[in-house]
CSV table of C-alpha atoms in Angstrom, one decimal:
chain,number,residue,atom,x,y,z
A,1,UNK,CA,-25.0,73.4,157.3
A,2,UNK,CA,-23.7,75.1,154.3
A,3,UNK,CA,-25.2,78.0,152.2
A,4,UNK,CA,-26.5,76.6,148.9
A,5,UNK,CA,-25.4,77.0,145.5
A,6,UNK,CA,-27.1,80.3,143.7
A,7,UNK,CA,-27.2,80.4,140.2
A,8,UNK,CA,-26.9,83.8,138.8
A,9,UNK,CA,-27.8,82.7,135.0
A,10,UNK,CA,-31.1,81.2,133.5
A,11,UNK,CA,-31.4,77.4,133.3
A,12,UNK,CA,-35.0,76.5,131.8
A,13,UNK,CA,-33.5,73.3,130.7
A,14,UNK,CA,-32.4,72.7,134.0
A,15,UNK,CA,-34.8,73.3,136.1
A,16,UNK,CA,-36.9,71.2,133.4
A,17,UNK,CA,-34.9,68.0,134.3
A,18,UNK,CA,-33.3,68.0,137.8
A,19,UNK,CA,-36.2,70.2,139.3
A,20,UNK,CA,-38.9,68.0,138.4
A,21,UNK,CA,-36.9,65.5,141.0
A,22,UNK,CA,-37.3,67.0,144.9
A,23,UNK,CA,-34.4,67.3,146.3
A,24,UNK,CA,-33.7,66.9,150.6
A,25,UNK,CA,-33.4,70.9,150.5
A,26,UNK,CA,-35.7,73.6,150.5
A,27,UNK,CA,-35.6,74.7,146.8
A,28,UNK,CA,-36.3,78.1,145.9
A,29,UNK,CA,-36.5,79.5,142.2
A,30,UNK,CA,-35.9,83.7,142.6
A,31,UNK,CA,-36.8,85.8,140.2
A,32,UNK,CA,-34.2,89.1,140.0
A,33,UNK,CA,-34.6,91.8,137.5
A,34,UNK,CA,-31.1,92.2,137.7
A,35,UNK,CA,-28.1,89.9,138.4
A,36,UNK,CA,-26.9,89.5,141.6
A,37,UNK,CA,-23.3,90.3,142.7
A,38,UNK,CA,-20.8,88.2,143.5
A,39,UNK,CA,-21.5,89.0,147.6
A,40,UNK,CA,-24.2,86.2,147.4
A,41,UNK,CA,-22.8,83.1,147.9
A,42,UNK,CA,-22.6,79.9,145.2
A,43,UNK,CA,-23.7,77.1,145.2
A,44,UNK,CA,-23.8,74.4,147.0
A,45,UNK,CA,-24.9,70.7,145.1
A,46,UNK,CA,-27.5,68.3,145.5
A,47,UNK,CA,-27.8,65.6,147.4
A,48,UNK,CA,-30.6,63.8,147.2
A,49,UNK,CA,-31.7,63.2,143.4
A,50,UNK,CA,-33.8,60.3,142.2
A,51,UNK,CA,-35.5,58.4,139.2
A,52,UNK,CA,-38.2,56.4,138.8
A,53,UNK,CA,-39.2,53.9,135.7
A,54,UNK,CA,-42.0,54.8,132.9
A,55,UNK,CA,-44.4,52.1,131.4
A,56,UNK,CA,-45.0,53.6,127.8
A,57,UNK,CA,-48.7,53.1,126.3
A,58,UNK,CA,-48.6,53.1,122.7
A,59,UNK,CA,-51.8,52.9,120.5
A,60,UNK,CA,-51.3,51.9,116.9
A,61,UNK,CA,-53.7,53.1,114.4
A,62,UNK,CA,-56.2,50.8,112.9
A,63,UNK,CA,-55.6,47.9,114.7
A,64,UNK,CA,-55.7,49.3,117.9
A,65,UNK,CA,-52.7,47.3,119.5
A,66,UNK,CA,-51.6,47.9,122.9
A,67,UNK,CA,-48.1,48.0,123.0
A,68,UNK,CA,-46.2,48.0,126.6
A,69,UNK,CA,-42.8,49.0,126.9
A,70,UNK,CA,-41.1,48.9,130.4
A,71,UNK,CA,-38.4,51.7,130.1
A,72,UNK,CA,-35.6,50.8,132.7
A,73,UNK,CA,-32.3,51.8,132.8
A,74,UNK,CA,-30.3,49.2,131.0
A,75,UNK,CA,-32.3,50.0,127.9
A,76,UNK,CA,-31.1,54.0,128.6
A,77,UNK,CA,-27.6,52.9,128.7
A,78,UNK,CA,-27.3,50.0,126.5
A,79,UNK,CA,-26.3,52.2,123.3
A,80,UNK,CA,-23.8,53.8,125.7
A,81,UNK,CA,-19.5,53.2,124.9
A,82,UNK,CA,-17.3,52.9,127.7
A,83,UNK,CA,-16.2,56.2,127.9
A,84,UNK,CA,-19.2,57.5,128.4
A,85,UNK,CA,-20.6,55.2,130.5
A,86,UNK,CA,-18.1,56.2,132.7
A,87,UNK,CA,-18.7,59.9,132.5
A,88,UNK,CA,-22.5,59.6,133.0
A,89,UNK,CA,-21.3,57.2,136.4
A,90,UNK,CA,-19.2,59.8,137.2
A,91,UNK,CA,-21.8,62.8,137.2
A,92,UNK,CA,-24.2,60.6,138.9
A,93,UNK,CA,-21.6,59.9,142.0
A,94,UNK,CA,-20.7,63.4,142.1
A,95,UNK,CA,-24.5,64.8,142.4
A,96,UNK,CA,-25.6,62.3,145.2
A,97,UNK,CA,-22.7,63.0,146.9
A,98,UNK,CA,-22.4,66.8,146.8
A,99,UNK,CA,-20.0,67.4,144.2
A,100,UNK,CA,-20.0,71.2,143.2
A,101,UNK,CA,-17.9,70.5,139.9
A,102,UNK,CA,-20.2,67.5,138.8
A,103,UNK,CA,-22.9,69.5,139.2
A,104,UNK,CA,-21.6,72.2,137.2
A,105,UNK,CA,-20.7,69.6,134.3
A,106,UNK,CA,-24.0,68.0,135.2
A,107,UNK,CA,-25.8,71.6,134.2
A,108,UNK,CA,-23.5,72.0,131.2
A,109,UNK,CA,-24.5,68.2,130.0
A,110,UNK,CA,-28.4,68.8,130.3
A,111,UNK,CA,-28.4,72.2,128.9
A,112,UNK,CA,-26.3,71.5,125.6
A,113,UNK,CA,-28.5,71.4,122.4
A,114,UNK,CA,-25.8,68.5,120.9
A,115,UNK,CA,-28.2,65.2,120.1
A,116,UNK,CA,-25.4,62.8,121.5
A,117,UNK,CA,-24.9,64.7,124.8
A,118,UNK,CA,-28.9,65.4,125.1
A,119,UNK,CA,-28.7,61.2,125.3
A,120,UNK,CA,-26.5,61.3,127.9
A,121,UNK,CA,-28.6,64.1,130.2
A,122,UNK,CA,-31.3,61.9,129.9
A,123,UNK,CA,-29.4,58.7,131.1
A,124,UNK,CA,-27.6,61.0,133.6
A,125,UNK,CA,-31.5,62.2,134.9
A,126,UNK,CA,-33.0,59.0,134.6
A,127,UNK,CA,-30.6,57.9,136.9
A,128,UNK,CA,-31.3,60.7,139.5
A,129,UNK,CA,-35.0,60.0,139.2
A,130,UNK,CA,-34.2,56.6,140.1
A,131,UNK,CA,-32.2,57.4,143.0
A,132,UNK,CA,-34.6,59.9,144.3
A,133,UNK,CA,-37.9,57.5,143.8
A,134,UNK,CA,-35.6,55.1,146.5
A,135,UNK,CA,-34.7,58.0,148.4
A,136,UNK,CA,-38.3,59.2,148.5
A,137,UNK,CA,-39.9,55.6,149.5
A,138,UNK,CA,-37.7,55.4,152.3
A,139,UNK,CA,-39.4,58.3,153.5
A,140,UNK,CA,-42.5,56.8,153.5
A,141,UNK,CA,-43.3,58.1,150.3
A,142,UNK,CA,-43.3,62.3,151.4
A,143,UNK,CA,-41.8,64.5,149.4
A,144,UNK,CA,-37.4,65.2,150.3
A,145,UNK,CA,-38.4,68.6,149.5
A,146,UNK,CA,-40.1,71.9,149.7
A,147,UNK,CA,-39.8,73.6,146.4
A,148,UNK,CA,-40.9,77.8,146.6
A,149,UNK,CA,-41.2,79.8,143.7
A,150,UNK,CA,-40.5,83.8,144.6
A,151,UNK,CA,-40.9,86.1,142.1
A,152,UNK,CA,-41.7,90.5,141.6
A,153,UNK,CA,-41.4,93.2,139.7
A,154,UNK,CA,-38.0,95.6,140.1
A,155,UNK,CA,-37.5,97.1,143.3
A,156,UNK,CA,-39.0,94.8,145.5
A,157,UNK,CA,-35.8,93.8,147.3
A,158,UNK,CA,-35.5,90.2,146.3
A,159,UNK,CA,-32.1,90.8,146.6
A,160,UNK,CA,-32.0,91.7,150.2
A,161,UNK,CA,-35.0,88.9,150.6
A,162,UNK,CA,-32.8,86.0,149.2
A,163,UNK,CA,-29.8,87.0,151.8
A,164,UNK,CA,-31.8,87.8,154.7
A,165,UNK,CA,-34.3,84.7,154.8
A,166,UNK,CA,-31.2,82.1,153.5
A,167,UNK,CA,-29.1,83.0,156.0
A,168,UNK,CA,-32.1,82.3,159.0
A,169,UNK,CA,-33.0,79.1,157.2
A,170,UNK,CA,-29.0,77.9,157.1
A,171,UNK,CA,-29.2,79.4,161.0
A,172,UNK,CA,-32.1,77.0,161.6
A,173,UNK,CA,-30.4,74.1,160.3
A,174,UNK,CA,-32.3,73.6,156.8
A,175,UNK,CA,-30.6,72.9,153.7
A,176,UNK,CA,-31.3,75.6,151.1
A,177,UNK,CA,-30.7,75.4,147.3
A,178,UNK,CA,-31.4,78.5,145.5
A,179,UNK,CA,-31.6,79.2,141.7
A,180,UNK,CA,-31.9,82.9,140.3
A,181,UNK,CA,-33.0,83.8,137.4
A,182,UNK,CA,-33.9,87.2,134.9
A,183,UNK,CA,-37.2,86.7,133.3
A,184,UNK,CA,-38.3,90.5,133.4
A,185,UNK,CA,-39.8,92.0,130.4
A,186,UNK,CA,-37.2,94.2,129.1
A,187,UNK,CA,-39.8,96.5,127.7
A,188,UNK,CA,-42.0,96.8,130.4
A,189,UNK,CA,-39.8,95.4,133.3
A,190,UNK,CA,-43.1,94.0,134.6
A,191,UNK,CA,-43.3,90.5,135.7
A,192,UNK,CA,-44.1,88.0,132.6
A,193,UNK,CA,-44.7,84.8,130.9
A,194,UNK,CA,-41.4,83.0,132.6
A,195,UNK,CA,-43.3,83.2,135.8
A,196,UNK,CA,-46.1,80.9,134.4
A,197,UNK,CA,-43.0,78.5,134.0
A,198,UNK,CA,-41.9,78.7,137.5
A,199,UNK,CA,-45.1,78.1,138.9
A,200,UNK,CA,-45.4,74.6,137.3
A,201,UNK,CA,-42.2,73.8,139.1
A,202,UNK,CA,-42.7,74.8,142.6
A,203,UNK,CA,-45.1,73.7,145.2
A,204,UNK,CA,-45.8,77.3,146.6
A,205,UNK,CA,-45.6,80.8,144.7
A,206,UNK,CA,-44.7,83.5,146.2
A,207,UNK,CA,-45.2,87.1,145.3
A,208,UNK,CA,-43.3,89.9,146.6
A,209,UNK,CA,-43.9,93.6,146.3
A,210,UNK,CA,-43.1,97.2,146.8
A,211,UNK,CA,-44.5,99.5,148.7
A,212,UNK,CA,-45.8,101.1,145.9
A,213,UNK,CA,-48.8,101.2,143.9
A,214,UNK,CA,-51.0,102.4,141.0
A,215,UNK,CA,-48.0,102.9,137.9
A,216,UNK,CA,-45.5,100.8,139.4
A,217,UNK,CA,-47.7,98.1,139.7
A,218,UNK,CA,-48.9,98.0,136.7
A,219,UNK,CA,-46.7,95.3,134.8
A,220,UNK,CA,-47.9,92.6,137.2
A,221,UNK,CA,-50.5,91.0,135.9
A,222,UNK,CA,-53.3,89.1,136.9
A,223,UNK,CA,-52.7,86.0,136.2
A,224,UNK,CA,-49.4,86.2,138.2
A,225,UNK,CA,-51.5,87.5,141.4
A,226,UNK,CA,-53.9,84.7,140.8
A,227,UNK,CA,-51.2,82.2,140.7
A,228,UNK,CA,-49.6,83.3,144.1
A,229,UNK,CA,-50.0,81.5,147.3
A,230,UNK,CA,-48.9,84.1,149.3
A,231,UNK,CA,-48.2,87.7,149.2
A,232,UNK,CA,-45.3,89.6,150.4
A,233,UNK,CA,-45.3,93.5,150.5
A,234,UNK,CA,-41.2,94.2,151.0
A,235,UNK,CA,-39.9,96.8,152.7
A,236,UNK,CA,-42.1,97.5,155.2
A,237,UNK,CA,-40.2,99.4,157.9
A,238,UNK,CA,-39.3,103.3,158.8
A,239,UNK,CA,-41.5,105.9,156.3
A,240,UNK,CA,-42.6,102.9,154.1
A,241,UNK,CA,-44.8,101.4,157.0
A,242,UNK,CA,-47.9,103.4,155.8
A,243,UNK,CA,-47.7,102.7,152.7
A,244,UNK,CA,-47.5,99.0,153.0
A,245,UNK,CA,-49.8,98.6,155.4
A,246,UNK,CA,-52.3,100.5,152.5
A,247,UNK,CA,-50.4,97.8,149.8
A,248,UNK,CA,-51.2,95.1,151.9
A,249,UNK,CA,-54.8,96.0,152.5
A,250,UNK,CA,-55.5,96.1,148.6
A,251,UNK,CA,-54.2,92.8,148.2
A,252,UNK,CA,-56.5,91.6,151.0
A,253,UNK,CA,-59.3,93.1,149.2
A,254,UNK,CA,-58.1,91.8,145.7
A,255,UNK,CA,-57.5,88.4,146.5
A,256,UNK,CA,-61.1,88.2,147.9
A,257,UNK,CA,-62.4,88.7,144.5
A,258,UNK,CA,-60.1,86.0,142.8
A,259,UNK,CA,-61.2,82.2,142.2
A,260,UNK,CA,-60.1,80.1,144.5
A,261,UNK,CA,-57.6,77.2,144.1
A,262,UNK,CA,-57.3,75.2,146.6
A,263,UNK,CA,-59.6,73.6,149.1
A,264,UNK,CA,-57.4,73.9,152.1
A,265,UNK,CA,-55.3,77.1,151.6
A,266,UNK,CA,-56.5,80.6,151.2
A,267,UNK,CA,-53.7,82.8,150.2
A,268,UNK,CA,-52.5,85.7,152.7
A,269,UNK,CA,-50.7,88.7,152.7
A,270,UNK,CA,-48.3,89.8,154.8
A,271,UNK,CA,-45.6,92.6,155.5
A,272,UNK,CA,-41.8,91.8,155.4
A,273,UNK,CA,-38.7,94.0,156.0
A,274,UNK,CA,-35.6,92.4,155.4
A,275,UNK,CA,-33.6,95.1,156.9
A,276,UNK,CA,-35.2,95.1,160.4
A,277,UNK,CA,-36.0,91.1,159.8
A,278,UNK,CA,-39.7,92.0,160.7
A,279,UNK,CA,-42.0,89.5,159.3
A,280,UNK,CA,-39.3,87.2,157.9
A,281,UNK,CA,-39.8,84.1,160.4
A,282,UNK,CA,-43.9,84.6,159.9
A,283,UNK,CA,-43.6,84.4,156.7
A,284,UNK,CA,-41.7,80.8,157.0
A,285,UNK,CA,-44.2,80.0,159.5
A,286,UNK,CA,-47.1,80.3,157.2
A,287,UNK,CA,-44.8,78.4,154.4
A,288,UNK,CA,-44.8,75.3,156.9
A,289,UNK,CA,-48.4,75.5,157.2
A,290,UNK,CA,-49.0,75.6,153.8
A,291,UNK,CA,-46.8,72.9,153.7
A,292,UNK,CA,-48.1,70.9,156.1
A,293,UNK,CA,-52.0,71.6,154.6
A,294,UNK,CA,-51.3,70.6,151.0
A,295,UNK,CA,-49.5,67.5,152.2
A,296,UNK,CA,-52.2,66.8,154.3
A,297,UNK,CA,-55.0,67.0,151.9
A,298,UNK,CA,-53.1,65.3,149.4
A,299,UNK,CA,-53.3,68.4,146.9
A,300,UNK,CA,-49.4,68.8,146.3
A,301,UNK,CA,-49.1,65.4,145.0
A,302,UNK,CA,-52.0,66.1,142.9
A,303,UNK,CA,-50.1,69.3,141.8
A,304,UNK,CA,-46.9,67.7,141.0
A,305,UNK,CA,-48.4,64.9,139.1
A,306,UNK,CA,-49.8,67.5,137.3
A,307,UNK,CA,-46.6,69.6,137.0
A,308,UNK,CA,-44.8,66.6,135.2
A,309,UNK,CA,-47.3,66.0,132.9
A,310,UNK,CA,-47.0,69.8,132.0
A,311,UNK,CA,-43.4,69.6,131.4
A,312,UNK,CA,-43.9,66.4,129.8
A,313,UNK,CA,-45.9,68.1,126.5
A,314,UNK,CA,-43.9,71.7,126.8
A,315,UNK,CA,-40.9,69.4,126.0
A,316,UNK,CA,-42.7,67.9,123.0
A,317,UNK,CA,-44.0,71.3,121.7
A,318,UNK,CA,-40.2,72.1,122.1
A,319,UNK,CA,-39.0,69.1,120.7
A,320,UNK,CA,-41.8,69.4,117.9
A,321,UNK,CA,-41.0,72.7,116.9
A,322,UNK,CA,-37.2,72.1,116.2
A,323,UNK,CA,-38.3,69.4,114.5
A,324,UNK,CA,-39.9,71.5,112.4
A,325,UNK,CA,-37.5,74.7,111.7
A,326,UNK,CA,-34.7,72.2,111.0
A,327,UNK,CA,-36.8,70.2,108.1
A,328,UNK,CA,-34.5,70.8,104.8
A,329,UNK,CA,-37.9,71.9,103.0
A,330,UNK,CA,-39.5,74.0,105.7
A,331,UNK,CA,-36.3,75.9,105.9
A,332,UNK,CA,-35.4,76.4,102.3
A,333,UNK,CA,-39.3,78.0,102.1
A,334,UNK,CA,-38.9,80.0,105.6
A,335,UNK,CA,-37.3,83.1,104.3
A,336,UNK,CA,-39.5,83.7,100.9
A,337,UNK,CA,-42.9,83.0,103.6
A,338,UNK,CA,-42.0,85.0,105.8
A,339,UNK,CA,-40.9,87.8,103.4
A,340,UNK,CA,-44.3,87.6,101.9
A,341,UNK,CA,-46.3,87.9,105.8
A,342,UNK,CA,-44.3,91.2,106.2
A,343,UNK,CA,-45.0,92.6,102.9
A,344,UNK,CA,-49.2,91.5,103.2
A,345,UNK,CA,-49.0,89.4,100.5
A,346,UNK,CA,-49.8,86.0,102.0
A,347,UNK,CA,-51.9,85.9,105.3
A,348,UNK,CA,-49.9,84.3,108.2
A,349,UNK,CA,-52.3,81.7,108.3
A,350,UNK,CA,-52.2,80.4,105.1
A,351,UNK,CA,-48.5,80.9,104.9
A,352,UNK,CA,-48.6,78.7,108.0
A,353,UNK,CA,-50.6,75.5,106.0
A,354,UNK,CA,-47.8,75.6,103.1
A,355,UNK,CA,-44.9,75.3,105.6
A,356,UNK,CA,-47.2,72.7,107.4
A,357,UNK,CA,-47.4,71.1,104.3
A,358,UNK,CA,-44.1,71.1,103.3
A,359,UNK,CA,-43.2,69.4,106.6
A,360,UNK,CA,-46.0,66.6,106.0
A,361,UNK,CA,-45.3,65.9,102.7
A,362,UNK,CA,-41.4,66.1,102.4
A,363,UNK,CA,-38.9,63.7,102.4
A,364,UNK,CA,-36.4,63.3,105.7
C-alpha cells in the first residue's frame, strides 16, 4: 500500500466538505506547530468518496405551509454549461479513482471564495457524497473510515509521531490519509480554538504531550483535555521515562475528575516513544477498541450525525456573516462605527444594532 498524501498547509474549507464524507482510509487530522519538511511524504488521493440526497423542510410564515423539496443531482447540475460539466465529471473520476492532480484541483475548486466555482465544489461534493452513501451501503451501512484527530502543544514530537506510526500502519496494510495543519496560538503557542474544529470532524481525539509539566503545560486548556479520548505522553524513553511516568499519572488523576462522555469509553493514558517504537502498536490497539466500542453502541453515528449538523450552521454563520460585511450599506458605515468603538464614543453594542439595522433595512 502507498503512503498517503500529507498536506502541509491549512484547509478548513476542505476538511469542511470532503471530510464530512469517510473515506476507505484511516484519516487523521495532525496538528503541528510548525510545518513539516519536505522528508514527510505527500499525498496520496482518495478513493472512496460519496454523497447522499437532502429532503429540504421549509416552513413559511403565517400560513405555515410545508414545502418539500427533494435535492438530487440533476437539479445541482442543471444550471451547469458544457464546459464545466465536464470539468466537475472530470474531478469526480479523478478522486474515485486516485488521482493525485484531481485532487489537488479538487482542493483548489472547494477552497476558492469565487461564487461560480463555490457552485461547482458543491456539485463536485454532492457527487462524492453520493458515491460514498453507495459505497457505504454496500458495506452494510459501517462506516469506510476511521477518522483520528491528533493534536498538542510544541514539542510533543508530532512530527516524529506522524512518521513513526504511518509507516507501521502502511506496514500493516492500512490505507492512511493524513492532513497537517498549524493552528497554534502564535502568542501563547498553546493549543487553541482550531482544535474545537477538529474535534467535530473526527471520530476519536487524540492528545499528545511532553514530558513536561506545570509552565509548559499551561496553554492547554481544559476544554481540549476534556475533549480527548485518549492521552499520549510522547517521548517516553531514556532520562524522560520518570518524568512521563509522573505526566502520565496526573492525567490519570485529572481525567477522573472530568465529566464523562461516553457510555462505553473511558479515556486512557498511555506512554509513547517514537524513537524506541515503545507504546506505538498499544496505542493503535486501544484505537481499534475504541473503534470497535463506539460502533458497537451506536454512539459514533450518533456523533457524526451530530458533527454534520455542526458544520451545517458554522457554514451559515460563515455564509451569514459575509453576507453581512459585503452589504453596500453596512460597509460604507463600517469604518466611521468602528472609529467611534475605539475612540469610546459609541458602545460596541449599540454600534452593533445600527449596522444590524442598516443590513435589515437596506436595499440589495
Amino acid at each position: 500500500m502507498n503512503m498517503p498524501m500529507l498536506l502541509p498547509h491549512p484547509h478548513q474549507h476542505f476538511l469542511k466538505g470532503l471530510l464530512r464524507a469517510p473515506f476507505r482510509w484511516y484519516h487523521f487530522i495532525f496538528h503541528s506547530s510548525t510545518h513539516l519538511g519536505s522528508g514527510i511524504p505527500c499525498a496520496q488521493p482518495f478513493n472512496s468518496l460519496g454523497l447522499h440526497c437532502t429532503k429540504w423542510m421549509l416552513l413559511s410564515n403565517g400560513l405555515k405551509r410545508k414545502l418539500c423539496v427533494q435535492t438530487t443531482l440533476k437539479d445541482h447540475t442543471e444550471g451547469l454549461s458544457d464546459k464545466e460539466q465536464r470539468f466537475v465529471d472530470k474531478l469526480y473520476s479523478g478522486l474515485i479513482q486516485g488521482q493525485r492532480a484531481c485532487l489537488a484541483e479538487a482542493i483548489t475548486l472547494v477552497e476558492s471564495t469565487h461564487s461560480r466555482k463555490k457552485e461547482l465544489a458543491q456539485v463536485l461534493l454532492q457527487k462524492v457524497l453520493l458515491y460514498h452513501r453507495e459505497q457505504e451501503q454496500s458495506n452494510r451501512g459501517k462506516p469506510l473510515a476511521f477518522r483520528v484527530g491528533l493534536s498538542g502543544p510544541p514539542g510533543a514530537g508530532k512530527s516524529t509521531f506522524i512518521e513513526y506510526f504511518g509507516k507501521m500502519l502502511t506496514e500493516r496494510g492500512h490505507k492512511l490519509s493524513v492532513l497537517a495543519v498549524d493552528p497554534s496560538s502564535c502568542t501563547s503557542g498553546g493549543v487553541g480554538q482550531s482544535e474545537f474544529a477538529v474535534a467535530d470532524m473526527v471520530d476519536m481525539f487524540v492528545l499528545l504531550l511532553p514530558p513536561a509539566g506545570g509552565d509548559e503545560l499551561q496553554g492547554i486548556k481544559r476544554g481540549i483535555i476534556e475533549m480527548a479520548d485518549l492521552v499520549a505522553v510522547t517521548k517516553s524513553d531514556g532520562d524522560l521515562i520518570v518524568p512521563a511516568r509522573r505526566i502520565q499519572a496526573e492525567y490519570v488523576s485529572a481525567l477522573k475528575l472530568l465529566r464523562k462522555r461516553s457510555q462505553v469509553w473511558k479515556p486512557k493514558v498511555i506512554r509513547i516513544s517514537a524513537r524506541s517504537g515503545e507504546g506505538i502498536s498499544e496505542m493503535w490497539d486501544k484505537m481499534k477498541d475504541f473503534q470497535n466500542l463506539m460502533l458497537a453502541s451506536g454512539e459514533l453515528t450518533a456523533k457524526r450525525r451530530k458533527q454534520q449538523k455542526v458544520w451545517m450552521w458554522n457554514l451559515i454563520q460563515e455564509s451569514v456573516l459575509e453576507h453581512f460585511r459585503t452589504h453596500p450599506t453596512v460597509r460604507e458605515q463600517i469604518p466611521l462605527l468602528e472609529q467611534k468603538v475605539l475612540t469610546g464614543a459609541l458602545s460596541p453594542g449599540l454600534a452593533a444594532d445600527f449596522l444590524l439595522k442598516a443590513f435589515k433595512s437596506g436595499d440589495y
